[in-house]
Coordinates of C-alpha atoms in Angstrom, one line a residue:
Chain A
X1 CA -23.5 -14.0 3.0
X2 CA -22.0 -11.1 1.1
X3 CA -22.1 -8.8 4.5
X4 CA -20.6 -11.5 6.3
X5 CA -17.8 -11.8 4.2
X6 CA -17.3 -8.0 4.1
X7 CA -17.1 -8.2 7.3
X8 CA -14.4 -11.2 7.8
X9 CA -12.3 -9.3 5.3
X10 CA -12.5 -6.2 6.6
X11 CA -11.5 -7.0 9.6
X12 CA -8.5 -9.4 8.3
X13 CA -7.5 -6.4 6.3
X14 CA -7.2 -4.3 9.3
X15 CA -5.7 -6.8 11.7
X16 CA -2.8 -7.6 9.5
X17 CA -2.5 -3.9 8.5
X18 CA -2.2 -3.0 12.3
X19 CA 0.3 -5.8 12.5
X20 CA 2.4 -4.7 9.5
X21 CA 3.1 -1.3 11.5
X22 CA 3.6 -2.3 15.1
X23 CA 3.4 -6.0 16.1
X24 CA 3.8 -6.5 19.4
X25 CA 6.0 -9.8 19.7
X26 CA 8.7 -8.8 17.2
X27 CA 9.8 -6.0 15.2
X28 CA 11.6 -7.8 12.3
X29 CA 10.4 -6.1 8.9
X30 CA 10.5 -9.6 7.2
X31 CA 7.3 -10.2 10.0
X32 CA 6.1 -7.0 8.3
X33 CA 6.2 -7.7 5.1
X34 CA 4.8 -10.7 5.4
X35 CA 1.5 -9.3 7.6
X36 CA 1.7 -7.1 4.1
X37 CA 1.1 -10.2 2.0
X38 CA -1.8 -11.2 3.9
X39 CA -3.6 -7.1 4.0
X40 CA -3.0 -7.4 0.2
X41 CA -4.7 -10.7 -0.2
X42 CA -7.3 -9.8 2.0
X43 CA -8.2 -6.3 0.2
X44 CA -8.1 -8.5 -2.9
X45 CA -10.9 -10.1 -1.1
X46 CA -12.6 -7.0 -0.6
X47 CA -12.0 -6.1 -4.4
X48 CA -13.9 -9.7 -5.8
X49 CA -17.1 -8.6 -2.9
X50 CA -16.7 -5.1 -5.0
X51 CA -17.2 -6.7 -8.5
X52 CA -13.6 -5.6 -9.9
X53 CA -12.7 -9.2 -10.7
X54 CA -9.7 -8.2 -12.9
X55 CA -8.2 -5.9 -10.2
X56 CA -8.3 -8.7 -7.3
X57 CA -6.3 -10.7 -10.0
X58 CA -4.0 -8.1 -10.6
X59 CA -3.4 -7.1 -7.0
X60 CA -2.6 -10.4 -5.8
X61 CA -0.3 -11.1 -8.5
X62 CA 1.7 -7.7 -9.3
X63 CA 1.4 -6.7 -5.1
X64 CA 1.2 -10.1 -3.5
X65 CA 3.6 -11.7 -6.2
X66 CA 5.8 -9.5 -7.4
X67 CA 6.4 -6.6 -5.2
X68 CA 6.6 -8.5 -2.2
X69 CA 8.9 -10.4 -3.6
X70 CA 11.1 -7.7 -4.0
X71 CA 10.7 -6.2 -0.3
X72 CA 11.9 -9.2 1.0
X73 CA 15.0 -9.8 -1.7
X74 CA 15.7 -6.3 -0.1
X75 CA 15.5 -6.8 3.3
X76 CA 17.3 -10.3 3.2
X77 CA 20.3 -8.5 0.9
X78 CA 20.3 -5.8 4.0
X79 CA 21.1 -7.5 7.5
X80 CA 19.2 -5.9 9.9
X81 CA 20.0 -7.6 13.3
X82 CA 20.7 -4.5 14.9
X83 CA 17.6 -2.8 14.4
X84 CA 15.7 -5.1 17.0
X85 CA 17.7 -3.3 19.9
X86 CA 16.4 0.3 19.3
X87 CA 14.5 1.6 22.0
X88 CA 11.1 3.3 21.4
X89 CA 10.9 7.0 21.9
X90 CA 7.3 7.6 23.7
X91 CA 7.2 11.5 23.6
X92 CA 7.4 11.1 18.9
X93 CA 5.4 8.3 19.5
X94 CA 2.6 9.8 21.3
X95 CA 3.0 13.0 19.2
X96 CA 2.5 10.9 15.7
X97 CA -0.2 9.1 17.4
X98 CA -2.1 12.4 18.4
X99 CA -1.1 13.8 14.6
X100 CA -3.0 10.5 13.4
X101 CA -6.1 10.4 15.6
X102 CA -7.2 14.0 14.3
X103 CA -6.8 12.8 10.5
X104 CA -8.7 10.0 11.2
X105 CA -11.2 12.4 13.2
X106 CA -11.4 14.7 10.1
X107 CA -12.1 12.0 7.4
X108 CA -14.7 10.1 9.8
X109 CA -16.4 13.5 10.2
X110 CA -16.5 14.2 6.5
X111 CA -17.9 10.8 5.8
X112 CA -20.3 10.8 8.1
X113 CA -21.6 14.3 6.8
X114 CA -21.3 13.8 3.0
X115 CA -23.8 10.7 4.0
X116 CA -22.7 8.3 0.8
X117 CA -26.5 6.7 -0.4
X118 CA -24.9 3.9 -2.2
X119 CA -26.9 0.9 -2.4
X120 CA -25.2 -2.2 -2.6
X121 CA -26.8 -3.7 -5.7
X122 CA -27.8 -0.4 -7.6
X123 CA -25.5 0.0 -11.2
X124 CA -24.3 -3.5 -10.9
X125 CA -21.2 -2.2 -12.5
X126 CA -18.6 -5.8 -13.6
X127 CA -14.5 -4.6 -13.3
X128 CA -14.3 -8.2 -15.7
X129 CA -11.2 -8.3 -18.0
X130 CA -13.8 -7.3 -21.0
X131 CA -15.3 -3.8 -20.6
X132 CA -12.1 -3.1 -18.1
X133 CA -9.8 -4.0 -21.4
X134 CA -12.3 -2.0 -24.0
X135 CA -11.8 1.3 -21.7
X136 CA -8.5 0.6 -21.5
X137 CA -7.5 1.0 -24.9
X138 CA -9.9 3.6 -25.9
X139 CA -10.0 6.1 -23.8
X140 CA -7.0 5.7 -21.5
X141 CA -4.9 4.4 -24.4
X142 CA -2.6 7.5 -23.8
X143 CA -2.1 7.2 -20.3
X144 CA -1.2 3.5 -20.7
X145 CA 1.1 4.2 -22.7
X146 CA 3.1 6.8 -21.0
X147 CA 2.6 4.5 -18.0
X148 CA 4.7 1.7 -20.3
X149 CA 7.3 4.9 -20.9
X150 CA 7.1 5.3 -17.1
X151 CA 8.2 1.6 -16.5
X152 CA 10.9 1.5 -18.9
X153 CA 12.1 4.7 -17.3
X154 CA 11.8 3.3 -13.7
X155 CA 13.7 0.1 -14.8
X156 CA 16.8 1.9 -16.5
X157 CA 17.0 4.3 -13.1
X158 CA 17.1 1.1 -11.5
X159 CA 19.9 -0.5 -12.8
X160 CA 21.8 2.6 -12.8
X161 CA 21.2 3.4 -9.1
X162 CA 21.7 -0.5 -8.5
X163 CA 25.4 -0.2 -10.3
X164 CA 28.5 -0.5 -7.6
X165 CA 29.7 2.9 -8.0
X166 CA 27.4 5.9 -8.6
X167 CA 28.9 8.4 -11.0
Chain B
X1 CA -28.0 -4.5 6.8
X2 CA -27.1 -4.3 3.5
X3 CA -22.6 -2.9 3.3
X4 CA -22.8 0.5 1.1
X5 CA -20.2 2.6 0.4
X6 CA -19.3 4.0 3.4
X7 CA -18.6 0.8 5.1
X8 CA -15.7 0.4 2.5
X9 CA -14.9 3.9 3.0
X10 CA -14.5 3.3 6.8
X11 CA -12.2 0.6 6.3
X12 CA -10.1 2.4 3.8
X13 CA -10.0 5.8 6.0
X14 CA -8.8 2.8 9.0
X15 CA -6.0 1.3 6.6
X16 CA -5.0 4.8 5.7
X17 CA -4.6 6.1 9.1
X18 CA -2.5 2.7 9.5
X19 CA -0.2 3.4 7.0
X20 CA 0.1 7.4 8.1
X21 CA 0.7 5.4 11.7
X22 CA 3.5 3.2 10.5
X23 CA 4.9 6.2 8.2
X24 CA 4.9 8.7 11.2
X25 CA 5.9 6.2 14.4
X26 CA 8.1 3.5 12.7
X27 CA 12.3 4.2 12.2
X28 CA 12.9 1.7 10.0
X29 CA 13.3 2.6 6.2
X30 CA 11.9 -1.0 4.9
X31 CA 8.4 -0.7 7.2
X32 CA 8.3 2.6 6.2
X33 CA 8.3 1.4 3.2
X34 CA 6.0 -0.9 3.5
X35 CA 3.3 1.5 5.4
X36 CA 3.7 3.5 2.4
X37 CA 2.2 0.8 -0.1
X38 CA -1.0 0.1 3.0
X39 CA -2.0 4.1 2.9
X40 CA -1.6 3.1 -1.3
X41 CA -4.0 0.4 -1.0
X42 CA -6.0 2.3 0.9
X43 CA -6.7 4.7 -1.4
X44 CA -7.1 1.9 -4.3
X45 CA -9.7 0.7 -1.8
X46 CA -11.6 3.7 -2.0
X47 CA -11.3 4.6 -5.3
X48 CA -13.0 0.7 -6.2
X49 CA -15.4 1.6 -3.8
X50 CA -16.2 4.4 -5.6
X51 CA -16.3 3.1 -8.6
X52 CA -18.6 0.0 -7.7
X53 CA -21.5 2.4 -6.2
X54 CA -21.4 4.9 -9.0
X55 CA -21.7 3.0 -12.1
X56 CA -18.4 3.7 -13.5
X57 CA -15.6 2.0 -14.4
X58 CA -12.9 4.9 -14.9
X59 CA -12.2 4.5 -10.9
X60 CA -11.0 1.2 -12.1
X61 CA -8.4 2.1 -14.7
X62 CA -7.3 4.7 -12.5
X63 CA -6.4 1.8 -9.6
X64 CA -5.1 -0.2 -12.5
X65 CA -2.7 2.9 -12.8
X66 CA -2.0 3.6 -9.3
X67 CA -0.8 -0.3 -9.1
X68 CA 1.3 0.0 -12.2
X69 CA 3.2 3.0 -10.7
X70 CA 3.3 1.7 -7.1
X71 CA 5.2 -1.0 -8.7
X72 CA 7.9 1.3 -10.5
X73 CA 8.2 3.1 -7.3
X74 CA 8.7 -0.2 -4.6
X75 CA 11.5 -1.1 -7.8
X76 CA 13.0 2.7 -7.7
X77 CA 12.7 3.0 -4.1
X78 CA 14.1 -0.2 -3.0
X79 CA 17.3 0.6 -5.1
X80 CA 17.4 3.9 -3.4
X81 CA 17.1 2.1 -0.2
X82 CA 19.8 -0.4 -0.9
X83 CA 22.4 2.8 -2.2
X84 CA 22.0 4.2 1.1
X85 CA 22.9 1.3 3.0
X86 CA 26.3 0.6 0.7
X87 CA 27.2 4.2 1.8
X88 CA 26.1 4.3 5.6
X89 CA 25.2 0.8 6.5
X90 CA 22.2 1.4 8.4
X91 CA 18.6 1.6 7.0
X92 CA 17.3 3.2 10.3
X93 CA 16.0 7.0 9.8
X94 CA 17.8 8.8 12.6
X95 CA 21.0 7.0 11.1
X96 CA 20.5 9.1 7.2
X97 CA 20.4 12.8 8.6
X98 CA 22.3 14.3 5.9
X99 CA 21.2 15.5 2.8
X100 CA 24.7 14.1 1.0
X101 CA 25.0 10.5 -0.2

């Protein structure tokens, strides 16, 4: 049961994700972003088969929820009709595709040669709220809190780049 | 067949090269963007993966991290974004080829 579900969201993962970057029947980003919504559910799929209960929660509500939200505020506050008529420039396009394929060649070759012997139901480690919480605030509590530093920060940059005139 | 940690890895090395894909081939700032926040995920992917076969759960707060700042940066870039169009109206790459605002 457990492989077959891998394998549904693996693949669901990967389909929307291919259809995020180049769909073939349109090339509206608000099409994108909503492929986006469904690679982030998916993957929070994959997190639950992966035992980190608390991050599946927190991905579909701070990615799914709130971020995508944002994109497409963004892309409906910009009006991008015209970008539809662009043609497609094969030469970069093949060049970035040949770029790509060697990555992926590297990190498939160094997978298959560091030979991961992971077995499935071996620690049994649970990403629950609990012991995720507990290691939280002992011994990341300084990181989590520059992180809350980092928001605040990010939010007053925000407003100032989102003021009508930049100064 | 039992999935072990390379199958995860597989599919996060696939999302990755997704993201590079869309990052590389794609014009448009937004989908940019957004091809940014797969190759992200990707990595979160991994690092969960990680995590779950190794018996710790440090890979874990580090995602919980990684999402925290991926959300700061869609809000910071997005504004950035949204400057540039006020000045050139376009949000197409080959359109924002100066350095000056």
């Amino acid at each position: 049961m457990e492989t077959f579900l891998f394998y549904i969201f693996a693949a669901l993962t990967l389909l929307c994700g291919l259809l995020v970057v180049a769909n073939p029947l349109s090339r509206n980003p608000v099409n994108s972003a909503m492929f986006l919504v469904l690679t982030i559910a998916s993957l929070a799929g994959l997190f639950v088969l992966l035992h980190a209960f608390f991050l599946a929660a927190v991905q579909l509500l701070v990615y799914a929820g709130a971020v995508m939200v944002l994109f497409l505020f963004v892309i409906m506050l910009l009006d991008l009709k015209e970008e539809e008529r662009r043609k497609i420039k094969w030469l970069g396009l093949a060049a970035g595709l040949v770029s790509v394929a060697a990555i992926v060649l590297i990190g498939a070759r160094s997978i298959y040669a560091s030979q991961p012997t992971g077995v499935a139901s071996a620690p049994g480690v649970e990403g629950g709220t609990v012991p995720l919480g507990k290691l939280l605030f002992t011994a990341y509590l300084l990181p989590f809190e520059i992180v809350s530093v980092l928001l605040l920060v990010a939010m007053v940059g925000v407003v100032l780049l989102s003021k009508k005139e930049l100064k | 067949m039992t999935i072990g940690l390379e199958h995860y890895l597989v599919v996060s090395l696939l999302l990755f090269s997704l993201g590079l894909l869309g990052v590389v081939a794609r014009r448009n700032l937004l989908v940019i963007y957004m091809s940014l926040e797969l190759m992200l995920n990707a990595a979160n992917l991994a690092l969960v993966a990680f995590s779950r076969f190794n018996g710790h759960l440090d890979g874990q707060v580090m995602v919980f991290f990684i999402i925290t700042v991926a959300a700061a940066e869609v809000a910071l870039g997005l504004a950035l974004i949204v400057a540039l169009y006020r000045k050139h109206r376009s949000a197409h790459v080959e359109d924002l080829a100066t350095l000056k605002l």
